[in-house]
Amino acid sequence: MEMLQDVNFWIGLMKIIWINIILSGDNAVVIALAARSLPPHQQKKAILFGSGAAVVLRIVLTIVAAKLLQLSFLQVVGGMLLLWIGIQLLSEEEDEEGEAKQSGGLMAAVRTILIADLVMSLDNVIAVAAAAKGNDVLLLLGLAISIPLVIFGSTLMIKLMERFPIIVTLGAGLIGWVGGETIVSDVALKEVAATYPWLHYAAAAAGAAFVVLVGRALQKRHAMQHQAE
């Protein structure tokens, strides 16, 4: 009860809620992109499984994230993974059907969600842990708050993507942006980034452009191959 009367507790909670609102958006985009081509009943499963597994990952990351971020080239590898995921999600064929697509689609979507969330959640976890300032209750609340935000955000994004297809391209670009940011944030590039502050935004913009251009090119190639058949 004393904790509930502490002003610092409520300030810390508000910070965590705000951080989760801002930082859960990119995770929701990944889940929506990965699940959008699945049948409606599988979309719900992909969102629930993906979000649930992502939260478990965040609990593990909360313990080891600070140490992981000190490893050289880890974020370079993670950023390149995000670029690859963004390209795959943008270039995949939505009109593909059949039992193989139905059976393998759900697990493939969940796997994509987990890989992307693993990379994207490193900085998120660090931000929440910093706001919690060692308060385990705030840390657990931060993880709990992230679950409905990601689930609601993913469901909303899927509906928006169906109505406005341009959001698919923008979403893939966002993943590329985060990928570029992640690469240049690596501890091995710390001095270079400090010397050239503009590099952070240049790398992010380059990542977004790379994903959109390559993803769209592959998308057109798939369409041409489909027409030829």
CSV table of C-alpha atoms in Angstrom, one decimal:
chain,number,residue,atom,x,y,z
A,1,MET,CA,0.0,0.0,0.0
A,2,GLU,CA,2.9,2.4,0.7
A,3,MET,CA,4.1,1.9,-2.8
A,4,LEU,CA,0.7,3.0,-4.2
A,5,GLN,CA,1.0,6.2,-2.2
A,6,ASP,CA,4.5,6.9,-3.6
A,7,VAL,CA,4.4,9.6,-6.3
A,8,ASN,CA,7.6,8.2,-7.9
A,9,PHE,CA,5.8,4.9,-8.4
A,10,TRP,CA,3.0,6.5,-10.4
A,11,ILE,CA,5.5,8.7,-12.4
A,12,GLY,CA,7.4,5.5,-13.2
A,13,LEU,CA,4.2,3.7,-14.3
A,14,MET,CA,3.2,6.6,-16.5
A,15,LYS,CA,6.6,6.5,-18.2
A,16,ILE,CA,6.4,2.8,-18.8
A,17,ILE,CA,2.9,3.1,-20.3
A,18,TRP,CA,4.1,5.8,-22.6
A,19,ILE,CA,7.2,3.9,-23.6
A,20,ASN,CA,5.0,0.8,-24.3
A,21,ILE,CA,2.6,2.8,-26.4
A,22,ILE,CA,5.4,4.2,-28.5
A,23,LEU,CA,7.6,1.2,-28.7
A,24,SER,CA,4.9,-1.5,-29.1
A,25,GLY,CA,3.9,0.0,-32.4
A,26,ASP,CA,6.7,-1.5,-34.5
A,27,ASN,CA,6.1,-5.0,-32.9
A,28,ALA,CA,2.4,-4.7,-33.8
A,29,VAL,CA,3.3,-3.9,-37.4
A,30,VAL,CA,5.5,-7.0,-37.7
A,31,ILE,CA,2.8,-9.3,-36.3
A,32,ALA,CA,0.2,-7.7,-38.6
A,33,LEU,CA,2.4,-8.1,-41.7
A,34,ALA,CA,3.3,-11.7,-40.8
A,35,ALA,CA,-0.4,-12.7,-40.1
A,36,ARG,CA,-2.2,-10.7,-42.8
A,37,SER,CA,-2.1,-13.4,-45.5
A,38,LEU,CA,-3.4,-16.1,-43.2
A,39,PRO,CA,-7.1,-17.1,-43.0
A,40,PRO,CA,-9.1,-15.1,-40.3
A,41,HIS,CA,-9.2,-18.0,-37.8
A,42,GLN,CA,-5.4,-18.4,-38.1
A,43,GLN,CA,-4.8,-14.7,-37.9
A,44,LYS,CA,-6.1,-14.7,-34.3
A,45,LYS,CA,-4.0,-17.7,-33.4
A,46,ALA,CA,-0.8,-16.1,-34.9
A,47,ILE,CA,-1.5,-12.8,-33.0
A,48,LEU,CA,-2.1,-14.7,-29.7
A,49,PHE,CA,0.8,-17.1,-30.1
A,50,GLY,CA,3.1,-14.5,-31.4
A,51,SER,CA,2.3,-12.0,-28.7
A,52,GLY,CA,2.4,-14.5,-25.9
A,53,ALA,CA,5.7,-15.9,-27.0
A,54,ALA,CA,7.1,-12.4,-27.5
A,55,VAL,CA,6.2,-11.5,-23.9
A,56,VAL,CA,8.0,-14.6,-22.7
A,57,LEU,CA,11.0,-13.5,-24.7
A,58,ARG,CA,10.8,-10.1,-23.2
A,59,ILE,CA,10.9,-11.6,-19.7
A,60,VAL,CA,14.1,-13.4,-20.6
A,61,LEU,CA,15.5,-10.4,-22.3
A,62,THR,CA,14.9,-8.2,-19.3
A,63,ILE,CA,17.4,-10.4,-17.4
A,64,VAL,CA,20.1,-10.5,-20.2
A,65,ALA,CA,19.4,-7.5,-22.5
A,66,ALA,CA,21.9,-5.1,-21.0
A,67,LYS,CA,24.7,-7.7,-21.3
A,68,LEU,CA,23.6,-8.7,-24.8
A,69,LEU,CA,23.8,-5.1,-26.1
A,70,GLN,CA,27.5,-5.0,-25.0
A,71,LEU,CA,28.4,-7.8,-27.5
A,72,SER,CA,30.0,-6.5,-30.6
A,73,PHE,CA,28.2,-7.0,-33.9
A,74,LEU,CA,25.2,-8.6,-32.3
A,75,GLN,CA,23.0,-5.6,-33.3
A,76,VAL,CA,24.5,-5.7,-36.8
A,77,VAL,CA,23.4,-9.3,-37.2
A,78,GLY,CA,20.0,-8.4,-35.7
A,79,GLY,CA,19.5,-5.4,-37.9
A,80,MET,CA,20.3,-7.5,-41.0
A,81,LEU,CA,17.8,-10.1,-39.9
A,82,LEU,CA,15.2,-7.3,-39.7
A,83,LEU,CA,16.0,-6.1,-43.2
A,84,TRP,CA,15.6,-9.7,-44.5
A,85,ILE,CA,12.3,-10.1,-42.6
A,86,GLY,CA,11.0,-6.8,-44.0
A,87,ILE,CA,11.8,-7.8,-47.6
A,88,GLN,CA,10.2,-11.3,-47.1
A,89,LEU,CA,7.0,-9.8,-45.6
A,90,LEU,CA,6.6,-7.3,-48.4
A,91,SER,CA,7.5,-9.6,-51.3
A,92,GLU,CA,5.4,-12.6,-50.2
A,93,GLU,CA,2.5,-13.6,-52.5
A,94,GLU,CA,-0.9,-13.0,-50.8
A,95,ASP,CA,-2.9,-14.9,-53.4
A,96,GLU,CA,-1.1,-18.2,-52.7
A,97,GLU,CA,-3.5,-20.9,-51.6
A,98,GLY,CA,-3.6,-24.6,-50.9
A,99,GLU,CA,-3.1,-27.0,-48.0
A,100,ALA,CA,0.7,-26.5,-47.8
A,101,LYS,CA,0.1,-22.7,-47.4
A,102,GLN,CA,-2.6,-23.3,-44.8
A,103,SER,CA,-0.7,-25.8,-42.6
A,104,GLY,CA,2.7,-24.1,-42.8
A,105,GLY,CA,1.5,-20.5,-42.8
A,106,LEU,CA,0.7,-20.3,-39.1
A,107,MET,CA,4.0,-21.6,-37.8
A,108,ALA,CA,5.9,-19.6,-40.4
A,109,ALA,CA,4.1,-16.4,-39.2
A,110,VAL,CA,4.8,-17.2,-35.5
A,111,ARG,CA,8.5,-17.9,-36.3
A,112,THR,CA,8.8,-14.6,-38.2
A,113,ILE,CA,7.1,-12.7,-35.3
A,114,LEU,CA,9.5,-14.3,-32.8
A,115,ILE,CA,12.7,-13.6,-34.7
A,116,ALA,CA,11.7,-9.9,-35.4
A,117,ASP,CA,10.4,-9.4,-31.8
A,118,LEU,CA,13.6,-10.8,-30.4
A,119,VAL,CA,15.7,-8.2,-32.2
A,120,MET,CA,13.2,-5.3,-31.8
A,121,SER,CA,12.6,-5.8,-28.1
A,122,LEU,CA,16.2,-5.4,-27.0
A,123,ASP,CA,15.9,-1.6,-26.9
A,124,ASN,CA,12.3,-1.7,-25.7
A,125,VAL,CA,13.3,-3.8,-22.7
A,126,ILE,CA,16.2,-1.6,-21.8
A,127,ALA,CA,13.9,1.5,-22.0
A,128,VAL,CA,11.3,-0.1,-19.7
A,129,ALA,CA,13.9,-1.4,-17.3
A,130,ALA,CA,15.4,2.1,-17.1
A,131,ALA,CA,12.0,3.7,-16.3
A,132,ALA,CA,11.4,1.0,-13.6
A,133,LYS,CA,14.6,1.9,-11.8
A,134,GLY,CA,15.0,-1.5,-10.2
A,135,ASN,CA,11.3,-1.7,-9.1
A,136,ASP,CA,10.3,-5.3,-10.0
A,137,VAL,CA,6.6,-4.5,-9.7
A,138,LEU,CA,6.9,-1.7,-12.3
A,139,LEU,CA,8.9,-4.0,-14.5
A,140,LEU,CA,6.2,-6.7,-14.4
A,141,LEU,CA,3.5,-4.1,-15.0
A,142,GLY,CA,5.4,-2.9,-18.0
A,143,LEU,CA,5.5,-6.5,-19.4
A,144,ALA,CA,1.8,-7.0,-18.6
A,145,ILE,CA,0.8,-3.7,-20.3
A,146,SER,CA,2.7,-4.6,-23.5
A,147,ILE,CA,0.5,-7.7,-24.1
A,148,PRO,CA,-2.9,-6.0,-24.8
A,149,LEU,CA,-1.2,-3.1,-26.6
A,150,VAL,CA,0.6,-5.5,-29.0
A,151,ILE,CA,-2.6,-7.7,-29.5
A,152,PHE,CA,-4.9,-4.7,-30.1
A,153,GLY,CA,-2.3,-2.9,-32.3
A,154,SER,CA,-1.8,-6.0,-34.4
A,155,THR,CA,-5.6,-6.6,-34.9
A,156,LEU,CA,-6.1,-2.9,-35.8
A,157,MET,CA,-3.1,-2.9,-38.2
A,158,ILE,CA,-4.4,-6.0,-40.1
A,159,LYS,CA,-7.8,-4.3,-40.6
A,160,LEU,CA,-6.1,-1.1,-41.8
A,161,MET,CA,-3.8,-3.1,-44.2
A,162,GLU,CA,-6.9,-4.8,-45.8
A,163,ARG,CA,-8.5,-1.4,-46.3
A,164,PHE,CA,-5.4,0.6,-47.2
A,165,PRO,CA,-2.8,-1.7,-49.0
A,166,ILE,CA,-0.2,1.1,-48.9
A,167,ILE,CA,0.2,0.5,-45.2
A,168,VAL,CA,1.8,-2.9,-46.0
A,169,THR,CA,4.6,-1.0,-47.9
A,170,LEU,CA,4.9,1.6,-45.1
A,171,GLY,CA,5.0,-1.2,-42.5
A,172,ALA,CA,7.8,-3.0,-44.3
A,173,GLY,CA,9.6,0.3,-44.6
A,174,LEU,CA,9.3,0.8,-40.8
A,175,ILE,CA,10.9,-2.6,-40.2
A,176,GLY,CA,13.7,-1.6,-42.5
A,177,TRP,CA,14.0,1.7,-40.6
A,178,VAL,CA,14.4,-0.1,-37.3
A,179,GLY,CA,16.8,-2.5,-39.0
A,180,GLY,CA,19.1,0.3,-40.1
A,181,GLU,CA,18.9,1.9,-36.7
A,182,THR,CA,19.8,-1.4,-35.0
A,183,ILE,CA,22.8,-1.9,-37.2
A,184,VAL,CA,24.3,1.6,-36.6
A,185,SER,CA,23.6,1.3,-32.8
A,186,ASP,CA,25.9,-1.7,-32.4
A,187,VAL,CA,28.6,-1.2,-29.8
A,188,ALA,CA,31.3,-1.8,-32.4
A,189,LEU,CA,30.2,1.3,-34.3
A,190,LYS,CA,29.8,3.5,-31.2
A,191,GLU,CA,32.7,5.7,-32.0
A,192,VAL,CA,31.8,6.1,-35.7
A,193,ALA,CA,28.2,7.0,-34.7
A,194,ALA,CA,29.4,9.5,-32.1
A,195,THR,CA,31.7,11.2,-34.7
A,196,TYR,CA,28.9,11.3,-37.4
A,197,PRO,CA,25.6,11.8,-35.5
A,198,TRP,CA,23.7,12.0,-38.9
A,199,LEU,CA,24.7,8.4,-39.6
A,200,HIS,CA,21.9,7.2,-37.3
A,201,TYR,CA,19.2,8.7,-39.5
A,202,ALA,CA,21.0,8.0,-42.7
A,203,ALA,CA,21.3,4.3,-41.8
A,204,ALA,CA,17.6,4.1,-40.8
A,205,ALA,CA,16.5,5.8,-44.0
A,206,ALA,CA,18.8,3.5,-46.1
A,207,GLY,CA,17.3,0.5,-44.4
A,208,ALA,CA,13.7,1.6,-45.1
A,209,ALA,CA,14.5,2.4,-48.7
A,210,PHE,CA,16.4,-0.9,-49.2
A,211,VAL,CA,13.5,-3.0,-47.8
A,212,VAL,CA,10.9,-1.2,-49.9
A,213,LEU,CA,12.8,-1.3,-53.2
A,214,VAL,CA,14.0,-4.9,-52.9
A,215,GLY,CA,10.7,-6.1,-51.5
A,216,ARG,CA,8.7,-4.4,-54.3
A,217,ALA,CA,11.1,-5.7,-57.0
A,218,LEU,CA,10.6,-9.3,-55.7
A,219,GLN,CA,6.9,-8.7,-55.4
A,220,LYS,CA,6.7,-7.7,-59.1
A,221,ARG,CA,8.9,-10.7,-60.1
A,222,HIS,CA,6.6,-13.1,-58.2
A,223,ALA,CA,3.6,-11.5,-60.0
A,224,MET,CA,5.2,-11.9,-63.4
A,225,GLN,CA,6.1,-15.6,-62.7
A,226,HIS,CA,2.5,-16.2,-61.5
A,227,GLN,CA,1.1,-14.7,-64.8
A,228,ALA,CA,3.5,-16.7,-66.9
A,229,GLU,CA,2.2,-19.9,-65.3
